[in-house]
Coordinates of C-alpha atoms in Angstrom, one line a residue:
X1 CA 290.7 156.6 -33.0
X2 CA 288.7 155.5 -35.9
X3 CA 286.2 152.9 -35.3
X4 CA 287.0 149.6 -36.2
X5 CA 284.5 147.3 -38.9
X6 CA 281.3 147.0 -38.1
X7 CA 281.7 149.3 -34.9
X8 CA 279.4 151.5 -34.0
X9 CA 280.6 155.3 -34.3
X10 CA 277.7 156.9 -32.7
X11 CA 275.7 157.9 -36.2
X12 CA 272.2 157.5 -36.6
X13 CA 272.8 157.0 -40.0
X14 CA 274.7 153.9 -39.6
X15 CA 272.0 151.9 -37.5
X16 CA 271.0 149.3 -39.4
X17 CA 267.3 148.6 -40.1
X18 CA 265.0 146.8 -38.6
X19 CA 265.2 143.3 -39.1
X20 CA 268.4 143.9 -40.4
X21 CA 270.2 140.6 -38.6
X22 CA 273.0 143.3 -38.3
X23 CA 271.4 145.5 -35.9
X24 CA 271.1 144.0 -32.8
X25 CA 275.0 143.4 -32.2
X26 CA 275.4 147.2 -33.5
X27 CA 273.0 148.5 -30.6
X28 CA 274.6 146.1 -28.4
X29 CA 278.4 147.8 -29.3
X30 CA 276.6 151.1 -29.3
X31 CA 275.3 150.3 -25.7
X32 CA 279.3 149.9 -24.4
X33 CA 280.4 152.2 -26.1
X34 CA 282.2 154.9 -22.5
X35 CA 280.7 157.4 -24.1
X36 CA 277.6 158.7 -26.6
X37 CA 276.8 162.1 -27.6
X38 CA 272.7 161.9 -27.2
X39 CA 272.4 165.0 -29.1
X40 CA 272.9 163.4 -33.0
X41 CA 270.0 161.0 -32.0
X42 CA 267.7 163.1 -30.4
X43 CA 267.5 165.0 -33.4
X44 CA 267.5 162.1 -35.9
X45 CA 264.6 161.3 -34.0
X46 CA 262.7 164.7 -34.1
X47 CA 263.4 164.7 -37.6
X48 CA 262.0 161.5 -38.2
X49 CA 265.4 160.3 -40.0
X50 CA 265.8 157.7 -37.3
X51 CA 262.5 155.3 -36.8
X52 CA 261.5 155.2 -32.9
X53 CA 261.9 151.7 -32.4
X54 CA 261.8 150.1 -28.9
X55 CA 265.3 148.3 -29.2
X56 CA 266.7 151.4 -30.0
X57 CA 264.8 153.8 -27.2
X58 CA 266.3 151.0 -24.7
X59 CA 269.7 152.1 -25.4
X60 CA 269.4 155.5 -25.8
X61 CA 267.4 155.9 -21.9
X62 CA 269.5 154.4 -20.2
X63 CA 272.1 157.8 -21.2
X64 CA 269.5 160.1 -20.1
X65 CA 270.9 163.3 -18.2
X66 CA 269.1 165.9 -17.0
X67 CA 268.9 168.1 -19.9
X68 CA 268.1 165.1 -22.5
X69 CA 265.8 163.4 -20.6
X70 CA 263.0 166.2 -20.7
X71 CA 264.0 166.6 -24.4
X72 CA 263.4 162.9 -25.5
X73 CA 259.9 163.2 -23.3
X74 CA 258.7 166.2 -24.9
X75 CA 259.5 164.5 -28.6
X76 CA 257.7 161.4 -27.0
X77 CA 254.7 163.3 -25.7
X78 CA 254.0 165.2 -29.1
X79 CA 253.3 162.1 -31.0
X80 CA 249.9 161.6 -32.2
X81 CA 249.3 159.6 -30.0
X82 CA 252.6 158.5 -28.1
X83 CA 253.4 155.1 -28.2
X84 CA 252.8 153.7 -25.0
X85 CA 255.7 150.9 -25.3
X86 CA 258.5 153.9 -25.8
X87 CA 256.6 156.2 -23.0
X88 CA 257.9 153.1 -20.6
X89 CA 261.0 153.5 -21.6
X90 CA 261.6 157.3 -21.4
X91 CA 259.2 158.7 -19.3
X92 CA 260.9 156.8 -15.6
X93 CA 264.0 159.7 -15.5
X94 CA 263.5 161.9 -12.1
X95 CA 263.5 165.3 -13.4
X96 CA 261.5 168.2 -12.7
X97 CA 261.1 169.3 -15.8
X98 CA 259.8 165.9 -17.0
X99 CA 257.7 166.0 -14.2
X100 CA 256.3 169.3 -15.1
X101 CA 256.0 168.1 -18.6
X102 CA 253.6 165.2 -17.6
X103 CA 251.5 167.9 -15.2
X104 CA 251.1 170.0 -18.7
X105 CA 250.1 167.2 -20.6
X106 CA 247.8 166.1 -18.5
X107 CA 246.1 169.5 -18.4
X108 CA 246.2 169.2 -22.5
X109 CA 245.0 165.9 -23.2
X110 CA 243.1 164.1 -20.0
X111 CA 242.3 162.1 -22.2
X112 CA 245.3 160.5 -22.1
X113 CA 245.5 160.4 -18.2
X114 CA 245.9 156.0 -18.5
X115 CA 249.0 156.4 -20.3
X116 CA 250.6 159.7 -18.5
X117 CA 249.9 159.1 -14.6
X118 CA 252.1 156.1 -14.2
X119 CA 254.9 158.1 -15.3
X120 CA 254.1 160.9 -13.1
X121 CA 254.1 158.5 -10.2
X122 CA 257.7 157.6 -11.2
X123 CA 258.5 161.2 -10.8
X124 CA 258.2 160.8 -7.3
X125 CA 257.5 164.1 -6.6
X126 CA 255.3 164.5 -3.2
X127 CA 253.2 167.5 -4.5
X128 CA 251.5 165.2 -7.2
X129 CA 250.3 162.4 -4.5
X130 CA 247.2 164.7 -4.2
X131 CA 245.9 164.4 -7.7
X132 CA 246.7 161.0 -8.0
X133 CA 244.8 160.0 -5.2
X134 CA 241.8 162.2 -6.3
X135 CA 242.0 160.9 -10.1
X136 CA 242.3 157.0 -8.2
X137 CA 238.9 157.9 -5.8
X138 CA 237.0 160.1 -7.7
X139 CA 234.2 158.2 -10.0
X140 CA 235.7 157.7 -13.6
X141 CA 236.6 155.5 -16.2
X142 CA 238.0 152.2 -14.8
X143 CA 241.4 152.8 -16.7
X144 CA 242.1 156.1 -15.2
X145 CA 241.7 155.1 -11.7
X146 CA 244.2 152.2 -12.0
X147 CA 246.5 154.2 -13.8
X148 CA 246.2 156.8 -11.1
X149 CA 246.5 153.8 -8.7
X150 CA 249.1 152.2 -10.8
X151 CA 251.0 156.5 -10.7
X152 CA 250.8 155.7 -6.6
X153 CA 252.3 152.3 -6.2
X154 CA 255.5 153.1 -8.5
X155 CA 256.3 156.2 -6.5
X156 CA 254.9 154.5 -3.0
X157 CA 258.1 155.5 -0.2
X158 CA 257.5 159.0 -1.6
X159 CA 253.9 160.5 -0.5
X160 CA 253.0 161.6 2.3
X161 CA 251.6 158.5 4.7
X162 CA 248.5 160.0 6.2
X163 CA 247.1 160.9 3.1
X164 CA 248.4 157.6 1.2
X165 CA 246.9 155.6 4.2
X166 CA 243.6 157.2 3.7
X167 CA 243.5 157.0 0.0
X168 CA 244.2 153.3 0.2
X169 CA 242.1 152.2 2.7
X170 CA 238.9 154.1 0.9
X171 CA 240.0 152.4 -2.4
X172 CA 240.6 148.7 -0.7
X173 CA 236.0 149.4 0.2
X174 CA 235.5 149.8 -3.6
X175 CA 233.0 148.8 -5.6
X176 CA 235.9 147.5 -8.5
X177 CA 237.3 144.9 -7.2
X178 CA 240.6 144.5 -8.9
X179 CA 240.8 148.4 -7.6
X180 CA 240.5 147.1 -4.4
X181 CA 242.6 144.3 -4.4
X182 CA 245.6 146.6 -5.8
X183 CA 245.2 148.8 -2.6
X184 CA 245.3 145.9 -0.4
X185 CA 248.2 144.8 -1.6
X186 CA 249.7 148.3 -1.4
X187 CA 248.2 148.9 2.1
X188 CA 250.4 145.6 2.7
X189 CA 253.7 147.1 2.0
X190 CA 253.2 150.1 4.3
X191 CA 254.3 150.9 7.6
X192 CA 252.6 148.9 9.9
X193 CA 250.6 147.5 7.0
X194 CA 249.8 144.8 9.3
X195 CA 247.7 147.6 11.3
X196 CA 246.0 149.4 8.5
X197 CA 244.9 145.5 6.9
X198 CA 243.4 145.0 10.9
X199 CA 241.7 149.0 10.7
X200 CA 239.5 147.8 7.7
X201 CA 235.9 147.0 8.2
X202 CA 235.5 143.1 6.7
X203 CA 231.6 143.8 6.4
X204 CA 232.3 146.4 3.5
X205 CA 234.9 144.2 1.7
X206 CA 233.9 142.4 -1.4
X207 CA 234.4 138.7 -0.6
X208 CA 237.0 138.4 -2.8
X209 CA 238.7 141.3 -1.3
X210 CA 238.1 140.3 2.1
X211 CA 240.2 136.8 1.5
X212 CA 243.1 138.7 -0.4
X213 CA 243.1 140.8 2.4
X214 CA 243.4 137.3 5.1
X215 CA 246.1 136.1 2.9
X216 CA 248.1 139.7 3.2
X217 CA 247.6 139.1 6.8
X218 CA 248.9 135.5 7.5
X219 CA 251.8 136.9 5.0
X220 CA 252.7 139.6 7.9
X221 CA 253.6 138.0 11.0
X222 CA 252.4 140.1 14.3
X223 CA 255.2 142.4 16.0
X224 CA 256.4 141.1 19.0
X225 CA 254.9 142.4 22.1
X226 CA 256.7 144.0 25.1
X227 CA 254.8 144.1 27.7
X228 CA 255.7 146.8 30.8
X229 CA 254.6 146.2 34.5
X230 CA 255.5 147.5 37.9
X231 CA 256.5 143.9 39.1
X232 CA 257.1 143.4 42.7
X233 CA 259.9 143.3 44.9
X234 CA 263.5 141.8 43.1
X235 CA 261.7 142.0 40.2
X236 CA 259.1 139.5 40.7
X237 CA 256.6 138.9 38.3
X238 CA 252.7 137.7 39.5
X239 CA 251.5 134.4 37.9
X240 CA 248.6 136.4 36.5
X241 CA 250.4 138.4 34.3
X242 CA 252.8 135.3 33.6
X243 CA 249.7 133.1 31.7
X244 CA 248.6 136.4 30.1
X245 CA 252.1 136.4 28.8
X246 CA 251.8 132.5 27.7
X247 CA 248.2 132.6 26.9
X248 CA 249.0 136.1 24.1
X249 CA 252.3 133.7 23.1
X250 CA 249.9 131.0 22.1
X251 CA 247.2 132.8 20.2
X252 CA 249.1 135.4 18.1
X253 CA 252.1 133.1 17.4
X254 CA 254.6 135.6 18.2
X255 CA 256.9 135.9 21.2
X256 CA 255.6 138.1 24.3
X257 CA 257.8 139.9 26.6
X258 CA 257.3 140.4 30.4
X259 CA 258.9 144.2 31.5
X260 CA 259.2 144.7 35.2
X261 CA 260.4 147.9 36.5
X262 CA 261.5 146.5 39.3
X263 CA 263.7 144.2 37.2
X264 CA 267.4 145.1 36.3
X265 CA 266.2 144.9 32.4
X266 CA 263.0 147.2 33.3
X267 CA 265.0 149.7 33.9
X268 CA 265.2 153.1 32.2
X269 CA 269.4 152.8 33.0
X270 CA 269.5 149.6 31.7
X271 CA 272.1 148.2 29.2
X272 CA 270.9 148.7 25.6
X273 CA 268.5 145.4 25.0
X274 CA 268.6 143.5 22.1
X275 CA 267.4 144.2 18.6
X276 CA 263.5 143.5 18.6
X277 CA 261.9 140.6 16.4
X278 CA 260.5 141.4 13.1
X279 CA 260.8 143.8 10.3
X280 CA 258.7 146.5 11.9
X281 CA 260.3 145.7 15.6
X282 CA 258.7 145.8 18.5
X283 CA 255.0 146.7 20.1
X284 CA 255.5 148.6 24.0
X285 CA 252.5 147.9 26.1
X286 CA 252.7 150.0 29.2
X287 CA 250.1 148.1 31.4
X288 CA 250.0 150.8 33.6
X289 CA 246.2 152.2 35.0
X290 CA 247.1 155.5 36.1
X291 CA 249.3 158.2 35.1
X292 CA 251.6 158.2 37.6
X293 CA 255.3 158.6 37.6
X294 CA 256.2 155.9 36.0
X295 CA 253.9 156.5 32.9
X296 CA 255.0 160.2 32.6
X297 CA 259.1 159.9 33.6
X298 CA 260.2 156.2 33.4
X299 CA 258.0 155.1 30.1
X300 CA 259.7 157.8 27.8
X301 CA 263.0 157.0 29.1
X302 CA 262.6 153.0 28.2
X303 CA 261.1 153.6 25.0
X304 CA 264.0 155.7 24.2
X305 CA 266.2 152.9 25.3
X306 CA 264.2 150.1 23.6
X307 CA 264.2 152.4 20.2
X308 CA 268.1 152.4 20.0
X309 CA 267.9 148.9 19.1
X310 CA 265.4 149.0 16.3
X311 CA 261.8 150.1 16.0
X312 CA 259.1 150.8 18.5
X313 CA 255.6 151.5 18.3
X314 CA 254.7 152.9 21.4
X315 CA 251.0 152.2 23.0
X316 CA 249.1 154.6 25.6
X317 CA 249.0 153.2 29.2
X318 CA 245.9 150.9 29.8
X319 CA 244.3 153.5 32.3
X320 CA 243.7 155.8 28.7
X321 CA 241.9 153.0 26.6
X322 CA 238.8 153.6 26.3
X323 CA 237.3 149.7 25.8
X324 CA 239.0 149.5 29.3
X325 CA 237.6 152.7 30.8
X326 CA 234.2 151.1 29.7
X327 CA 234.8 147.6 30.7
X328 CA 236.2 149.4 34.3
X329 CA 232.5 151.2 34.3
X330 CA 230.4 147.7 33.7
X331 CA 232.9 146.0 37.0
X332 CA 232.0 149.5 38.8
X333 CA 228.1 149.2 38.1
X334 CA 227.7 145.5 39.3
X335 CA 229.9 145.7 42.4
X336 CA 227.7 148.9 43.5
X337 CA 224.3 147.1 42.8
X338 CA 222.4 147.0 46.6
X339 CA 225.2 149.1 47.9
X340 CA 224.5 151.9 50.0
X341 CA 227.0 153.9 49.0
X342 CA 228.9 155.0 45.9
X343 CA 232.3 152.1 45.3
X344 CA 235.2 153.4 45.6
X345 CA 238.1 153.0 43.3
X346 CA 241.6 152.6 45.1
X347 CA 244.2 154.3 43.0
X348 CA 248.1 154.9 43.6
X349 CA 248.7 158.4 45.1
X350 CA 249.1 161.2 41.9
X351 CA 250.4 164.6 41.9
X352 CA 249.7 167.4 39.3
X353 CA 247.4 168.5 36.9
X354 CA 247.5 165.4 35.4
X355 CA 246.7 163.2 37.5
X356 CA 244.2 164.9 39.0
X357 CA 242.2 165.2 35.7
X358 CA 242.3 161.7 35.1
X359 CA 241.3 161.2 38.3
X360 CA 237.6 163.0 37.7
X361 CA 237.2 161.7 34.0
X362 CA 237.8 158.0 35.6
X363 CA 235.3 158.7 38.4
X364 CA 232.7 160.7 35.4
X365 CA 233.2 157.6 33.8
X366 CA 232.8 154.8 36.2
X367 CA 230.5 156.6 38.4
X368 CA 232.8 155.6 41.5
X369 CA 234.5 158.3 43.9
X370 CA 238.5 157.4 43.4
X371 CA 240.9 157.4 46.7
X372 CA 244.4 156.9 46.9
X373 CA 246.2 154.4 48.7
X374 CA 249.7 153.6 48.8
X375 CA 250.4 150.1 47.0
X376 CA 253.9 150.0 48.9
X377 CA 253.0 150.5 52.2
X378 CA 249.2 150.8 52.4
X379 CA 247.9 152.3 55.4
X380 CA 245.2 150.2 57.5
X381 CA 243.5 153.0 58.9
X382 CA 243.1 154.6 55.3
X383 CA 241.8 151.0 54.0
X384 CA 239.4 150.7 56.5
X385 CA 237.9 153.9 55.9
X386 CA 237.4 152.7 52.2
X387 CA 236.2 149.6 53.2
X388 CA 232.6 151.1 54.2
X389 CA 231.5 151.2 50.5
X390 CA 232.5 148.4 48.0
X391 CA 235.5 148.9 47.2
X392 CA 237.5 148.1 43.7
X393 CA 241.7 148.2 43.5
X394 CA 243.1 149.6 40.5
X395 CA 245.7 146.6 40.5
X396 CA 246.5 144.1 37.8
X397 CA 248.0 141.9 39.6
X398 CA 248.3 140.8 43.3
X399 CA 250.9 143.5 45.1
X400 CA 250.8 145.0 48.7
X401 CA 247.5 146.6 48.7
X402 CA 245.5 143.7 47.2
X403 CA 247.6 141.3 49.8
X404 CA 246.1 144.3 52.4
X405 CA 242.4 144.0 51.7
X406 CA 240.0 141.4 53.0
X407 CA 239.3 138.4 50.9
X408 CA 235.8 138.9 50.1
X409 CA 236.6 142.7 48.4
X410 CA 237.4 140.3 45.4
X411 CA 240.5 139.3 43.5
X412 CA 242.9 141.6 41.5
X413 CA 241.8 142.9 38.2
X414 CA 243.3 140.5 35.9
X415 CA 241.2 137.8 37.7
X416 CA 237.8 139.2 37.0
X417 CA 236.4 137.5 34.1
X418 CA 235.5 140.6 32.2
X419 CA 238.7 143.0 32.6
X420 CA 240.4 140.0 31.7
X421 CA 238.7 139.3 28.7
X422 CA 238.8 142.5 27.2
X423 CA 242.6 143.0 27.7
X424 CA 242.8 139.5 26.1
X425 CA 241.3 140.5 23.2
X426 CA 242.8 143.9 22.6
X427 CA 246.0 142.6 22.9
X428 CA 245.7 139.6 20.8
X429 CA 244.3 141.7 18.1
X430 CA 246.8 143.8 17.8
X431 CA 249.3 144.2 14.4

């Protein structure tokens, strides 16, 4: 077919001029056309027959296979110096080769680092998160750091998150601000950004940092929180842990969830639940003090369940945290003051290795010797034996064994000021 007036037929000598009122509709026919051979151009260009003009390099990237691509960089690159306004336009292509064409030109010219290493972060490729977050930390010149900045946040889904989460929350503590507003805002869009904004230190935030980082925070609503108990029989639930539900409700504005195993829904059988709140799902909060069978078999088995309807960050059981471990100590010291013996901590019978290691870092720990007693059917001559030292129930809430012990041993855990402070405030603070 021959081309019609005043259609483009593909030659680079026909392309009007620059501010010829002519060439615009010509690229724009040129840009329909089903098909263009790249080759005629790429060497008009080389040759310097063909000026590299903006309007022009918009048309032709947008054709770019994987053997022109690296050929229309390399022209690009060996300009003196390249035009930043075309590099934009050529240099985004995924190719290997134009990835290894940035690494060389780097090594050539660092020079020119500001211009190359947000191109190389459009490469994507994982092996080059390393050098762009040492050329974003390491001291410089302030346009090299951004760029290498600028290189991470145009390739973001595609480095490794350890290192990125690292990288980023060392740059969000710098001393350039804008620097450190940029990583913010990157730390933001994340994975669980709303954890790694909570993990930095406020003190060593430049004020204007430290708001940017507030506003990133109200921006990210908290996950919702799924809280798992033992309950008691028929699945009853202890008013204790019902107004820590409603009190967590009220201060992080986002619904909390009451598990109880001995609830139908608890259940590791149970039917699949429904999808959790939030982009980023759902929060499991095992409140569970030792590692007992339900921690080691059931737990896994409901998280499993749980994450077939959408995400699931899983905590440890409460018995592991250490804030709780210490706050468990400070109850264990005052209760033994004027004692004549050593308090005893009652704990739910354990089996294995396990349990018995927890069992001497809790009593290492708290300083109190640790005896079991059966929460189910607790066994009076057992508690009375206990009962000759001061004596501390590793319950939550009210069940059989605090319902066994005398009155003046004190109430459950959750209704000691302390303990239930600190699980107040761990709980409310989390992302």
């Amino acid at each position: 077919m021959l081309p019609r007036d005043g259609d483009p037929s593909g030659d680079p000598a026909q392309l009007p001029p620059a501010g010829d009122p002519a060439r615009w509709p010509w690229l724009q026919q040129l840009r329909r056309r089903p098909q263009l051979e790249l080759a005629p151009w790429l060497t008009a260009l080389e040759a310097g027959s063909v000026p590299a003009e903006a309007d022009l390099l918009t048309v032709l990237a947008e054709r770019l296979d994987s053997s022109s691509a690296p050929r229309l960089l390399a022209w690009w690159l060996r300009q003196d110096p390249p035009d930043p306004a075309l590099g934009e336009r050529i240099g985004r292509r995924r190719e290997a080769s134009c990835a290894e064409l940035l690494r060389q030109a780097l090594a050539r010219a660092p020079q020119q680092a500001p211009l190359l290493l947000p191109l190389l972060g459009h490469q994507r490729d994982p092996a080059d998160a390393a050098l762009l977050s040492r050329l974003a930390l390491a001291p410089g010149p302030a346009a090299q750091r951004r760029a290498a900045l600028e290189g991470l946040a145009v390739g973001l889904s595609s480095w490794p998150l350890p290192a990125l989460r690292r990288t980023l929350s060392q740059l969000a503590a710098d001393l350039d601000p804008q620097l450190a507003s940029d990583a913010v805002d990157l730390l933001a869009r994340l994975p669980r950004g709303r954890a790694l904004l909570l993990g930095l230190a406020a003190d060593r935030l430049d004020p204007a940092v430290a708001a940017r980082r507030q506003r990133r925070l109200h921006a990210l609503p908290p996950s919702p929180l799924l809280l798992l108990v033992h309950g008691r029989s028929g699945g009853l639930i202890p008013d204790d842990l019902l107004a820590l539900r409603d009190t967590l409700e009220q201060q992080r504005g986002a619904s909390v969830r009451l598990l109880a195993l001995t609830a139908a829904e608890g259940s590791p059988h149970a039917p699949l639940p429904p999808r959790p709140e939030g982009p980023e799902g759902a929060t499991l909060v095992p409140l569970f003090l030792v590692p007992g069978g339900h921690v080691r078999h059931d737990l896994p088995a409901i998280a499993a369940r749980w994450r077939q309807a959408g995400p699931l960050h899983r905590l440890p059981f409460l018995g592991a945290w250490r804030c709780w471990q210490q706050a468990l100590a400070q109850e264990v010291q005052e209760l033994g003051q004027g004692a004549a013996a050593a308090p005893l901590l009652l704990h739910h019978p354990l089996d294995g290795a396990l349990g018995r290691r927890y069992l001497q870092h809790l009593s290492r720990i708290t300083g109190a010797g640790c005896r079991p007693a059966s929460y189910s059917a607790p066994d009076p001559q057992e508690l009375q034996l206990a009962i000759r030292s001061p004596v501390l129930a590793l319950a939550l809430a009210a069940n059989r064994l605090t319902d066994s012990l005398p009155l003046e041993l004190g109430p459950p855990l959750l209704q000691r000021p302390r303990l239930q402070r600190v699980l107040l405030e761990q709980l409310a603070a989390l992302p």
